[in-house]
XYZ file of C-alpha atoms in Angstrom:
643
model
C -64.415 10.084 -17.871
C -63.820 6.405 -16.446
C -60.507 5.606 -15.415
C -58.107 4.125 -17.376
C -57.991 0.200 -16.722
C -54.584 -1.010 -14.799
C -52.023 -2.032 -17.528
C -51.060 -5.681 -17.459
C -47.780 -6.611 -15.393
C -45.231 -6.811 -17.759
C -42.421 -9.645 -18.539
C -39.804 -8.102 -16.564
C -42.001 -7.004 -13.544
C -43.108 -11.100 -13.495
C -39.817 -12.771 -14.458
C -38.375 -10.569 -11.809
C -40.618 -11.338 -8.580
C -40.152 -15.006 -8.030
C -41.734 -14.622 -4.782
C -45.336 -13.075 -6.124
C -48.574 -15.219 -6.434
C -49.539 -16.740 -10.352
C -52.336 -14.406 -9.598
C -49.976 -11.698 -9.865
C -48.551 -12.209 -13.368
C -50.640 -14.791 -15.164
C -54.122 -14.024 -13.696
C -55.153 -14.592 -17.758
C -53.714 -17.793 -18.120
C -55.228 -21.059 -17.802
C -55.287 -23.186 -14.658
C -52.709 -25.266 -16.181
C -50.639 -22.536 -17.350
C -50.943 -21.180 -13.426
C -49.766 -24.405 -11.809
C -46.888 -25.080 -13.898
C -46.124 -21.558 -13.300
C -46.224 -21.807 -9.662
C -44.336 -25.000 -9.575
C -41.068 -23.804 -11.878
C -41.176 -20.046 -10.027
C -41.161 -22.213 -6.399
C -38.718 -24.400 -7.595
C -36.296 -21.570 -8.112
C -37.384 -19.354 -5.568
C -36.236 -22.416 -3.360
C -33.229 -22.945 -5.682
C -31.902 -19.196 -4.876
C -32.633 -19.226 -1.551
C -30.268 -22.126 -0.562
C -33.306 -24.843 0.781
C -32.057 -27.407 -2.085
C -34.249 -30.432 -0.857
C -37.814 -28.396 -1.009
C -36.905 -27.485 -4.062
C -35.855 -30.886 -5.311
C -38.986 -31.939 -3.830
C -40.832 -30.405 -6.879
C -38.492 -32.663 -9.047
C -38.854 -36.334 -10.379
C -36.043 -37.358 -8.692
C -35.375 -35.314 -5.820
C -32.452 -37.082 -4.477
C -30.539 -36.331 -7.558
C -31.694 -32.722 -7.585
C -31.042 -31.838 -4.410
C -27.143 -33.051 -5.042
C -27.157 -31.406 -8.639
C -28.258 -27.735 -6.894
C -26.245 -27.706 -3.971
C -23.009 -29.396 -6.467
C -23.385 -26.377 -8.764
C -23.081 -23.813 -5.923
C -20.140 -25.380 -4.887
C -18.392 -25.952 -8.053
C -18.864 -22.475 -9.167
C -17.681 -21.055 -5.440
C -21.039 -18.785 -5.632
C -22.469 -16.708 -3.289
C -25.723 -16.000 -5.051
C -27.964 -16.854 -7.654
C -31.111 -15.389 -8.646
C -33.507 -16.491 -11.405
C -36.707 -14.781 -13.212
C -39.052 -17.211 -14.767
C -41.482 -16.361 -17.248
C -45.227 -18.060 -17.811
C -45.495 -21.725 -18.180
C -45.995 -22.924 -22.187
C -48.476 -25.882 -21.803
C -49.046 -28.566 -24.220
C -51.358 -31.263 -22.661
C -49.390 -32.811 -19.338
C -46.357 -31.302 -20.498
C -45.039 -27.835 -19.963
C -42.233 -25.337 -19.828
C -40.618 -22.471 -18.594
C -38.164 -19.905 -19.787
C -36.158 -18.385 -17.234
C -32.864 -16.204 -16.584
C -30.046 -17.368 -14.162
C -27.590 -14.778 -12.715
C -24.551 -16.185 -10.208
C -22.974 -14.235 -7.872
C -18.908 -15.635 -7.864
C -16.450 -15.166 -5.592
C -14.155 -12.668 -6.443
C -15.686 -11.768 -9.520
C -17.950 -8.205 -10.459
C -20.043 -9.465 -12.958
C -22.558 -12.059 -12.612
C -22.535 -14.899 -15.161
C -25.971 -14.523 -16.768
C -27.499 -16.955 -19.114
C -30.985 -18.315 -20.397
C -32.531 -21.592 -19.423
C -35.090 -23.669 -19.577
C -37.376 -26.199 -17.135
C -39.274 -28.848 -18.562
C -42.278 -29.877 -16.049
C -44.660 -32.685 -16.302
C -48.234 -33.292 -14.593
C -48.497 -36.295 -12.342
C -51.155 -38.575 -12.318
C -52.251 -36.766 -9.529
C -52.787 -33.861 -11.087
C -49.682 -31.877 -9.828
C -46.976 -30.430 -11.972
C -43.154 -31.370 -11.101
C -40.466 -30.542 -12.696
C -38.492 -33.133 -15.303
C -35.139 -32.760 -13.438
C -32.001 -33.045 -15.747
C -28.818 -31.625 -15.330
C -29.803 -29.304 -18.428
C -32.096 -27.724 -15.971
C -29.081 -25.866 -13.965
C -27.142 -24.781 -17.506
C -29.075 -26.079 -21.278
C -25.349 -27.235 -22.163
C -24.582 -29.642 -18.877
C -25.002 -33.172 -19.339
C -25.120 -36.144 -17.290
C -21.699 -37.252 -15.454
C -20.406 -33.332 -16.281
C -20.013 -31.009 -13.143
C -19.660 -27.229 -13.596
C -15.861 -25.858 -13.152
C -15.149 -22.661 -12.733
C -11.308 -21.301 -13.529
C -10.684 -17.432 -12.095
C -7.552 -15.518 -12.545
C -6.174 -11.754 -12.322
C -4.576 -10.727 -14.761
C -1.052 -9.698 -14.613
C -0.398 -6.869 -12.082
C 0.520 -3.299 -13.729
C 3.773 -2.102 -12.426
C 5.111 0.943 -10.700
C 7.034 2.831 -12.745
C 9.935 5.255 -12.353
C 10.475 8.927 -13.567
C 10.922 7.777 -16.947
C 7.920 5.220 -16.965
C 10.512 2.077 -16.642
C 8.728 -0.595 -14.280
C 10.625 -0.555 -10.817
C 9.900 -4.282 -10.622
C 10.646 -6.463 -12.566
C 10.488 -10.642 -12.702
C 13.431 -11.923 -10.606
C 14.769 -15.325 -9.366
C 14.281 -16.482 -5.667
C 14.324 -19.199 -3.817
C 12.263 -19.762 -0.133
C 13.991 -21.516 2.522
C 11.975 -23.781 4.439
C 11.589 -26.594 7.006
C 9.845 -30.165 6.566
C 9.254 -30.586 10.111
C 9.552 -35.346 9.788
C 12.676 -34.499 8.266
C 14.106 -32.524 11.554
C 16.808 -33.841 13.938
C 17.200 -31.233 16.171
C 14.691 -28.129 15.993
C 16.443 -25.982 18.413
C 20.127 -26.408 16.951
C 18.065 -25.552 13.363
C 16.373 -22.606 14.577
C 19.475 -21.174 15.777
C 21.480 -21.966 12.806
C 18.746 -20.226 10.603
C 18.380 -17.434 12.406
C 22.326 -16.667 12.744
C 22.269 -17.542 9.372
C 19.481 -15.932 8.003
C 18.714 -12.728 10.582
C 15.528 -14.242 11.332
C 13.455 -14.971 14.779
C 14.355 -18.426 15.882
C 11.117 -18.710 18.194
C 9.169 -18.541 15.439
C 10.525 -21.139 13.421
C 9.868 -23.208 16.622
C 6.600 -22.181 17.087
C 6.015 -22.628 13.244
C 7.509 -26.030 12.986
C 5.730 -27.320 15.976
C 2.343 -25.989 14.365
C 2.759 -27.711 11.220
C 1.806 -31.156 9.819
C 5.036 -33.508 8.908
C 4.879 -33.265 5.449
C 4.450 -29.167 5.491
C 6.619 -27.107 3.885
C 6.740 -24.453 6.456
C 8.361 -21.196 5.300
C 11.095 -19.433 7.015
C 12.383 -16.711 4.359
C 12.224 -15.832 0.618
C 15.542 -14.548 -0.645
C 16.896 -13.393 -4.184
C 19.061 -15.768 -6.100
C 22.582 -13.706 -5.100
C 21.603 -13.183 -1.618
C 20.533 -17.390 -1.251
C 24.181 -18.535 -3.262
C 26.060 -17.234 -0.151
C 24.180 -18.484 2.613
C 23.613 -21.905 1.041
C 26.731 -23.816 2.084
C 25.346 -23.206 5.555
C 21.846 -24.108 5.125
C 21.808 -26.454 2.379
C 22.516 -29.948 4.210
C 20.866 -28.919 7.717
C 18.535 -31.819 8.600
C 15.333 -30.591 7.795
C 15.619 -27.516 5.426
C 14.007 -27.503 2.209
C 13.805 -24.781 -0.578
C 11.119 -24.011 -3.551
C 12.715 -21.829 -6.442
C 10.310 -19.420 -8.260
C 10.130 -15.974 -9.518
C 8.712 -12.627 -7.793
C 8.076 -8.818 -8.886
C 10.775 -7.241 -7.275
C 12.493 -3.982 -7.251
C 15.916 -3.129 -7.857
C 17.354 -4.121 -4.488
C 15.951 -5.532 -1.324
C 15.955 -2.652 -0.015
C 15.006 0.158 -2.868
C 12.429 2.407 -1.145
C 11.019 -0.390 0.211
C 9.262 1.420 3.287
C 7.621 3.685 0.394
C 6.748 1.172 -2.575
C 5.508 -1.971 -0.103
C 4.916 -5.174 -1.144
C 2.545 -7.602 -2.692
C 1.436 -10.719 -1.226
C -2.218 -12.396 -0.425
C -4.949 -9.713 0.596
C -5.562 -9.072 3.935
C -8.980 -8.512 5.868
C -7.970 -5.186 5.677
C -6.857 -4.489 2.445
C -10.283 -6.699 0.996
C -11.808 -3.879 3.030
C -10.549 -1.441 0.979
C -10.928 -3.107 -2.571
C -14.347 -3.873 -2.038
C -16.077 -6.682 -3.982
C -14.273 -8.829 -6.443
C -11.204 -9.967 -4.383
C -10.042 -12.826 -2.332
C -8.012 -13.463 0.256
C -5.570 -15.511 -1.973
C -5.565 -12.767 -4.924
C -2.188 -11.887 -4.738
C -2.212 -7.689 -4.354
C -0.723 -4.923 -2.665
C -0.446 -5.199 1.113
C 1.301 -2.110 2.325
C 2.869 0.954 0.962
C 2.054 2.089 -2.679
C 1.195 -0.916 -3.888
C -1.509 -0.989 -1.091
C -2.523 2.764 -2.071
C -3.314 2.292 -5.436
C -4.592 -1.165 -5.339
C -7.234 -0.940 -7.473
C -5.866 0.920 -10.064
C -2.961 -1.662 -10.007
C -4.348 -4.847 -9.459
C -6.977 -4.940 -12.518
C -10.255 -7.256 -12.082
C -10.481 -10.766 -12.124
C -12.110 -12.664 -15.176
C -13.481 -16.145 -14.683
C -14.079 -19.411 -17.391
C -17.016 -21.175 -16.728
C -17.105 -24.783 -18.407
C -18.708 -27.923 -17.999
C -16.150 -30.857 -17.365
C -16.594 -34.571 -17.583
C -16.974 -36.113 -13.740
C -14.597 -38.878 -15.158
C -12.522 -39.378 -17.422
C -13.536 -42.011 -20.649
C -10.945 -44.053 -22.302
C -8.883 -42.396 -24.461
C -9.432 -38.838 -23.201
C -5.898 -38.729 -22.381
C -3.408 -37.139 -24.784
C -0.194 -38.199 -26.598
C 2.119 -37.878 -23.704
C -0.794 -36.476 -20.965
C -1.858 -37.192 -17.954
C -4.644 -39.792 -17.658
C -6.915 -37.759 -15.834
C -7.184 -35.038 -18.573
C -10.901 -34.538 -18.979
C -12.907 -33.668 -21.962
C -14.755 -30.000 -21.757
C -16.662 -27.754 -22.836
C -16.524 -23.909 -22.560
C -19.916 -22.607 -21.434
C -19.080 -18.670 -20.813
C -15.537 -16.653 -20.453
C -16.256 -12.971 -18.287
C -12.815 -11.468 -18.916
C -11.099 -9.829 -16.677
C -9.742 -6.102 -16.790
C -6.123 -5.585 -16.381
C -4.540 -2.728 -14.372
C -3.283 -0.012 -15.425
C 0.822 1.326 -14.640
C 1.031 4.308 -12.038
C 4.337 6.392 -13.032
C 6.414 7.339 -9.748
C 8.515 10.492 -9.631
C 11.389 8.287 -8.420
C 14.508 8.657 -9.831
C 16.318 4.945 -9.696
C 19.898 6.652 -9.273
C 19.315 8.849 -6.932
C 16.753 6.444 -4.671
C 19.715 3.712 -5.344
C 22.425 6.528 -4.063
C 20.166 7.120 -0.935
C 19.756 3.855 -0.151
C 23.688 2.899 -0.326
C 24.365 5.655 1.983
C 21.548 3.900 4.539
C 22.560 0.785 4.042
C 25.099 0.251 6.860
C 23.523 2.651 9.298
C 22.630 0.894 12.202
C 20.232 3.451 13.582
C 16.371 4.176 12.416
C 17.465 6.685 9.219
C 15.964 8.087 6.158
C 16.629 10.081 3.203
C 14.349 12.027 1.381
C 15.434 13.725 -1.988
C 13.272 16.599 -3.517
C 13.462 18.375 -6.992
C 12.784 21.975 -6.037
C 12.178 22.977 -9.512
C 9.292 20.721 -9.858
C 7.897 18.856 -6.551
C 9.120 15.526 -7.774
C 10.099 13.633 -4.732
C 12.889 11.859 -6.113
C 13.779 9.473 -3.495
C 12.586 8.317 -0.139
C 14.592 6.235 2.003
C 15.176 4.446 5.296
C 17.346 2.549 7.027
C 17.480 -1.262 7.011
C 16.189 -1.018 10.667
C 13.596 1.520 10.228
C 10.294 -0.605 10.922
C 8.102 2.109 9.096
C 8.591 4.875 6.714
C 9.749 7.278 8.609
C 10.955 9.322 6.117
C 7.791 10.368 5.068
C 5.630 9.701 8.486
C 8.124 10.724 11.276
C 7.035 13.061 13.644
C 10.512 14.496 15.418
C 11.619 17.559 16.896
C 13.665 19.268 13.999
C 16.525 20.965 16.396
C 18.871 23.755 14.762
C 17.032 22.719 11.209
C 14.505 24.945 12.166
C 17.311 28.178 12.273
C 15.530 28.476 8.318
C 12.497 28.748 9.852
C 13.841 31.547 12.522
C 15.573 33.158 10.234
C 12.819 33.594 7.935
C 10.527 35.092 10.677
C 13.245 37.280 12.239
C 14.381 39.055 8.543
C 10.841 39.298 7.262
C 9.082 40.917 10.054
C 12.461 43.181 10.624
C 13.544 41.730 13.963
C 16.660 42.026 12.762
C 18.914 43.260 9.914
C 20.710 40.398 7.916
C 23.878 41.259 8.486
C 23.412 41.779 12.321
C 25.828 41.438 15.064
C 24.733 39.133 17.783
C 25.350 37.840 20.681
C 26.666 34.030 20.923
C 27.370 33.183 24.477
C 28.078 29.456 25.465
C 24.887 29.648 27.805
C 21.144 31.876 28.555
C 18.747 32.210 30.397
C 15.566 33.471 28.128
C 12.299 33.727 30.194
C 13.761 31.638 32.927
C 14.892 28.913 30.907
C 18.377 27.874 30.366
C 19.532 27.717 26.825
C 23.468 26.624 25.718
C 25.208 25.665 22.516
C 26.425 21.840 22.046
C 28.998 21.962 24.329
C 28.922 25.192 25.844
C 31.114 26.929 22.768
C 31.085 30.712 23.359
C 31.945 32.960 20.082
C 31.104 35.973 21.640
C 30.024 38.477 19.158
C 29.141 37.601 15.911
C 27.226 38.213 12.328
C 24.212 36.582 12.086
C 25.701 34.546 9.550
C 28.400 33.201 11.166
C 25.790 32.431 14.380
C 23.691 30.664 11.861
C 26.878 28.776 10.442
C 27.969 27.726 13.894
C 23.909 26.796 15.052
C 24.738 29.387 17.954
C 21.301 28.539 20.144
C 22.087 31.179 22.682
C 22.001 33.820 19.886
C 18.278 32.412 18.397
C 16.551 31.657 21.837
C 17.393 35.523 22.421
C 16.282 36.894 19.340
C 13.250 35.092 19.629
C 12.130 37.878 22.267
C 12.223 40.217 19.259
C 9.983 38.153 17.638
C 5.681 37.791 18.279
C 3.665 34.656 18.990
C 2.218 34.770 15.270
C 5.726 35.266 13.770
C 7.359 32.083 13.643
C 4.321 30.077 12.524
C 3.518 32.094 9.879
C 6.961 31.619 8.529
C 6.866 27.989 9.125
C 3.340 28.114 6.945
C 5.280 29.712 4.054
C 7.791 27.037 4.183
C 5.543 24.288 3.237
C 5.240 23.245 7.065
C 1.894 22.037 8.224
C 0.839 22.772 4.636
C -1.156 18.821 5.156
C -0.436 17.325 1.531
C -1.919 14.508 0.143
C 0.702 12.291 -1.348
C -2.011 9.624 -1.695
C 0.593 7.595 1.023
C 0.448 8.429 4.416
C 2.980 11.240 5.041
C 3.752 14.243 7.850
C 3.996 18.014 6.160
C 4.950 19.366 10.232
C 3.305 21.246 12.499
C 3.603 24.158 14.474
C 1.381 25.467 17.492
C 1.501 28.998 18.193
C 3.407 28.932 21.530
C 1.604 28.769 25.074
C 4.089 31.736 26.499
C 7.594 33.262 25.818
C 9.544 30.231 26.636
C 8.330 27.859 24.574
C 8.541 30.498 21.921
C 12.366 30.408 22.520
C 12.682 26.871 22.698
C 10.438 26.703 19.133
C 13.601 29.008 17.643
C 15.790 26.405 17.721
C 13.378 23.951 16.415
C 12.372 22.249 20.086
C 9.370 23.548 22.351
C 6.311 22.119 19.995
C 8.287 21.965 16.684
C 7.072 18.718 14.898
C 8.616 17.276 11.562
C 9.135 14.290 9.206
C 12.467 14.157 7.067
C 9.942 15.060 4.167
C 9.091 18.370 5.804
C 12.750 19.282 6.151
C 13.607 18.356 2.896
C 10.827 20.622 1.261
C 11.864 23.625 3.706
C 15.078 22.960 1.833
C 13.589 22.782 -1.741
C 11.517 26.044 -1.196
C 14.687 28.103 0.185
C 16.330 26.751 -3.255
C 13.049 27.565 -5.532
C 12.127 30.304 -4.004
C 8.574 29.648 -3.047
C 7.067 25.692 -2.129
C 6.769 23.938 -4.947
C 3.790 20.993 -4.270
C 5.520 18.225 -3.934
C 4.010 14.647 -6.049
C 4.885 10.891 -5.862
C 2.827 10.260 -8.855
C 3.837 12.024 -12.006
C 1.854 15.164 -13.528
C -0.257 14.996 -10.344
C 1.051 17.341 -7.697
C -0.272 17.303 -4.050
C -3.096 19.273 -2.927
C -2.421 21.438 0.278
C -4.853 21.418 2.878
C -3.410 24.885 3.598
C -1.734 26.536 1.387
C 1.940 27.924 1.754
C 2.536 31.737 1.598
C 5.533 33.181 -0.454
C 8.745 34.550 1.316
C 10.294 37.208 0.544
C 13.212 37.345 -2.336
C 15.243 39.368 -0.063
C 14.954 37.228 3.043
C 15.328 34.188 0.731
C 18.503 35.834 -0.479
C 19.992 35.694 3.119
C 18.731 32.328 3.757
C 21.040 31.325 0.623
C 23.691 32.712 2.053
C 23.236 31.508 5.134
C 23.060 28.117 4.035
C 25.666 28.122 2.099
C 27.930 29.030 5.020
C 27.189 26.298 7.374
C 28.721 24.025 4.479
C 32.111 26.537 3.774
C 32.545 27.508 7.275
C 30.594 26.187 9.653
C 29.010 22.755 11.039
C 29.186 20.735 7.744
C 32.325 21.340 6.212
C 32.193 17.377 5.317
C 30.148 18.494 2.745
C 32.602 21.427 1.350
C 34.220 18.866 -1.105
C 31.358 16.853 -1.934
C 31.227 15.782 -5.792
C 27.944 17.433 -7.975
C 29.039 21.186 -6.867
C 28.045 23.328 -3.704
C 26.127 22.655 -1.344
C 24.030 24.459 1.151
C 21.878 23.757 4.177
C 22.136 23.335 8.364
C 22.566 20.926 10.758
C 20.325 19.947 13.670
C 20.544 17.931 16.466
C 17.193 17.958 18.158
C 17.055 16.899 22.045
C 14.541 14.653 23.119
C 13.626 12.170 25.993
C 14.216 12.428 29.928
C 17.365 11.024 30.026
C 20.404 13.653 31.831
C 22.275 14.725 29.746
C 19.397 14.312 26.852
C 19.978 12.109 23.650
C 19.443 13.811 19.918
C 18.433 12.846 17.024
C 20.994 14.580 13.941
C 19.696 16.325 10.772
C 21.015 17.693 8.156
C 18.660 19.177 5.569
C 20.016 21.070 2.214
C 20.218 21.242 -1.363
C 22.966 21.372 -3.990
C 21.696 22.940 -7.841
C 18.025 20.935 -8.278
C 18.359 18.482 -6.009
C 17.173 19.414 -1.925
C 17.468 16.346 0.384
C 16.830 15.923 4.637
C 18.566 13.484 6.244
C 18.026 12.408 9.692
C 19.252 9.474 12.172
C 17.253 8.489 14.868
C 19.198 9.094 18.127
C 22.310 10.312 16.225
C 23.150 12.797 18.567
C 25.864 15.002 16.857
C 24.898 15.593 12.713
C 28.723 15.948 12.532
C 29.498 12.622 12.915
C 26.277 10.685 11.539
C 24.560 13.092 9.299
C 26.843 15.084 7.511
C 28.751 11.616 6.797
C 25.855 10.528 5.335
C 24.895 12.951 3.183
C 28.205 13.095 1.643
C 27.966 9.693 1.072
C 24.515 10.214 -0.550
C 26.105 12.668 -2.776
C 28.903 10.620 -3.451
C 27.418 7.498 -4.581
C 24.906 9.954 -6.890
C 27.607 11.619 -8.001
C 30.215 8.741 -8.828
């Protein structure tokens, strides 16, 4: 049987292989039919590849091609266009040729696509060129019109709180800045400013000195409120200026704003991460959750592409317009696709409660605020001075917190009986390492609930030489530590090495030796004690975290002591501040955790507990005793929650 004969290229396979030979896709045509063929597919294979004056070289006028080509890239910001051109339609000298234009635009996804048309003629010489017009780069443009092209995002989705109300919202502000002719004295204004404003004066300096007269060189962006005090100061200084406007803001200047993050024009980095379809002006989300769910926030951009008079002709100009409105015409609209609202399990009272009891702590602080019935991280907060989210990313030693750690490992393994006398001496030695209680107290002998009350060290550095390498660890695990969620924000679940010898295992008892946590870890030890098992904790509603490895379950009898235990340290032991506090009892310990080289060493305080649904951590960076710094605050968190 003979072969079947090849089939014939097809339309598509020639109109999309500019590059190939005539030979290729119109070996059946005539020669005429060829050469125009060849001429209109070089013209564009030129045309796409950027080499505007070869391919205006095929044109009758080549000087205005080349301009009309290289124009239209420009005017439509493109970064690629690619044709497919079918076979030349020849009618004597003249011919044409259907073809298919796609554009590439900055910051768009989909390519404007349309259908054209070139018009070619045969020279006396016997060659075909093609009829330039400016119909040739769109059928609608006309002479004196240059392509515009108008691209916008649509409005940003918001953030949204437990109860799917946006946590931003539109609000008034106003942007201090400099003119730099209009400046006297730069010095005596960058000092002023940044008394003033709590700003770096060297960088206004080096600002000012960078810009152009005229400039209006930024120095801060403040709400309306916060701008009405300051601006008896600031108003008249000899060179300040201000531009009012509006920004999505939440509640306060300072409402989780580690956690949330901010919007503002896209970084290498963040394009990076969004992938095509952005620019570096878009404005989008730069750090925190707005930077972690970008694209599901920030919606695609849709473009209008129109053809606009070069000029304008008399009497374009509207009733009470500008005279240089200019008459046109709407060639294509790609619309854009709007983002969609992510619903936070943030709780605006209780984040605004945590951040009021932050707000005139001078140290690095946090707050984190946990619903132990459900996961739902209700508030995360730091510290004016925190300089990153610490609350969720810290990585501290978690001191006498830790005793619910112990605790669990001693009464589920059967170390020791609940309601155990112990030893609580003011100092120890344990494996050749001195251990002793803040300030060398000495209670002699006591119930482990009262040594637990009191954060006795001396009487959990010895009982850790009941306990195995394994033991503590494996508690830890069942306590959500080192569990590894993903929050879908960066974040620190703990961890917890199984000790290199004996001594580090007692130092580990008392939450120092390798012990590793963020406020978030403490505050979900907390929430599990009060649930009874970990519940997976979620920033985004009806998604919980995944655990990377999984928490085990502790036992309802040991978590019946931990209760108690808890509960003690707040009635009689190292956080009575809390015995009063409004929103009924609380429970939970203290910590101060040692850490640098200096003699004798500085702490950082903790506090980590829960009262009914609510479990919270908080911890101050170099607090030293959680008597004085975090005890205060958390009754001052549960006071302004409460109120």
């Amino acid at each position: 049987m003979s072969p079947k004969p090849s089939p014939r290229p097809t339309l598509l396979a020639c109109l999309g292989a500019v590059a190939l030979t005539a030979a290729a896709c119109t070996s059946n045509g005539s020669d005429g039919s060829v050469q125009a063929t060849n001429t209109a597919r070089s013209f564009l294979q030129s045309w796409s590849s950027g080499q505007y004056a070869q391919s205006a070289d095929l044109t009758d006028n080549s000087k205005a091609a080349a301009a009309a080509l290289q124009a239209a890239k420009t005017d439509l910001d493109a970064t690629k266009v690619t044709f497919e051109a079918g076979k030349a339609k020849v009618s004597g000298d003249e011919a044409t040729v259907d073809f298919g234009a796609h554009w590439t635009l900055s910051g768009v996804t989909k390519p404007w696509s349309y259908s054209g048309m070139i018009g070619l003629r045969k020279t006396k010489a016997g060659k075909w060129q093609v009829k330039w017009a400016p119909a040739v780069v769109h059928p609608k443009l006309k002479a004196s019109e240059h392509l515009n092209v108008t691209r916008a995002l649509p409005d940003r989705a918001p953030l949204l709180d437990d109860h799917g109300k946006p946590l931003f919202s539109k609000v008034s502000v106003v942007t201090v800045g400099i003119e730099p002719k209009l400046v006297t004295n730069l010095n005596s204004l960058a000092n002023t400013l940044a008394h003033t404003l709590q700003v770096s004066a060297s960088d206004i300096v080096t600002s000012v000195k960078a810009a152009k007269p005229t400039e209006f060189v930024p120095v801060i962006t403040l709400r309306q409120p916060a701008y009405e005090k300051v601006r008896s100061k600031i108003h008249d200084l000899p060179g300040t200026v201000f531009q009012t406007g509006t920004r999505d803001l939440a509640p306060t200047a300072q409402f989780a704003k580690l956690l949330l993050g901010s919007v503002g024009p896209a970084t290498a980095d963040v394009l990076k991460d969004l992938g095509p379809g952005y620019l570096s002006t878009d404005q989008v989300g730069i750090s925190g959750m707005q930077a972690a769910y970008n694209k599901q926030l920030t919606g695609r951009a849709g473009v209008t592409i129109s053809a606009t008079a070069s000029k304008s002709a008399p009497g374009d100009a509207e009733p009470g317009g500008t005279s240089d409105q200019r008459k046109s015409t709407t060639l294509a609209k790609i619309p854009g696709t709007p983002g969609t609202p992510v619903q936070t399990t943030l709780d605006v009272a209780t984040q605004n409660a945590a951040d009021e009891a932050l707000a005139n702590v001078k140290q690095q602080a946090s707050i984190v605020a946990i619903q132990p019935s459900t996961g739902a991280i209700l508030a995360v907060a730091n510290s004016p001075s925190t300089t990153y989210n610490i609350a969720l990313q810290g990585q501290f030693p978690a001191g006498s917190t830790f005793k619910i750690v112990t605790s669990t490992a001693l009464l589920e393994n059967h170390r020791v009986a609940s309601n155990a006398v112990v030893p609580c001496p003011g100092q120890i030695t344990v494996y050749g390492k001195v251990f002793h209680n803040e300030n060398s107290f000495d209670l002699g002998n006591v119930p482990l609930q009262t040594a637990f009350a009191h954060s006795c060290n001396t009487s959990f550095t010895h009982l850790s030489t009941k306990m195995s390498a394994t033991d503590e660890p494996r508690a830890a695990s069942q306590l959500g530590v080192g569990a590894g969620w993903a929050l879908g924000v960066d974040s620190f679940s703990g961890s917890l090495p199984t000790p290199k010898d004996a001594a580090e295992k007692a130092a580990d008892a008392i939450g120092q030796g390798k012990v590793l946590v963020s406020p978030f870890t403490m505050a979900l030890v907390a929430a599990s004690v009060a649930h009874g098992s970990t519940p997976a904790p979620s920033l985004i509603a009806g998604h919980p975290a995944r655990a990377k490895n999984q928490p085990g379950q502790v036992p309802e009898s040991v978590l019946t002591a931990l209760r108690s235990y808890m509960r003690a340290v707040v009635t009689e032991g190292t956080a009575t501040g809390l015995a009063n506090a409004p929103g009924g009892p609380v429970s939970g310990k203290t910590g101060t955790a040692e850490y640098g080289t200096a003699k004798p060493p500085h702490s950082h305080a903790w506090f980590a507990g829960y009262q009914g649904d609510l479990a919270f951590a908080v911890f101050v960076q170099g607090g030293e005793s959680s008597a004085t710094t975090a005890v205060p605050i958390s009754a001052a968190f549960l006071r302004a929650l409460h109120g």
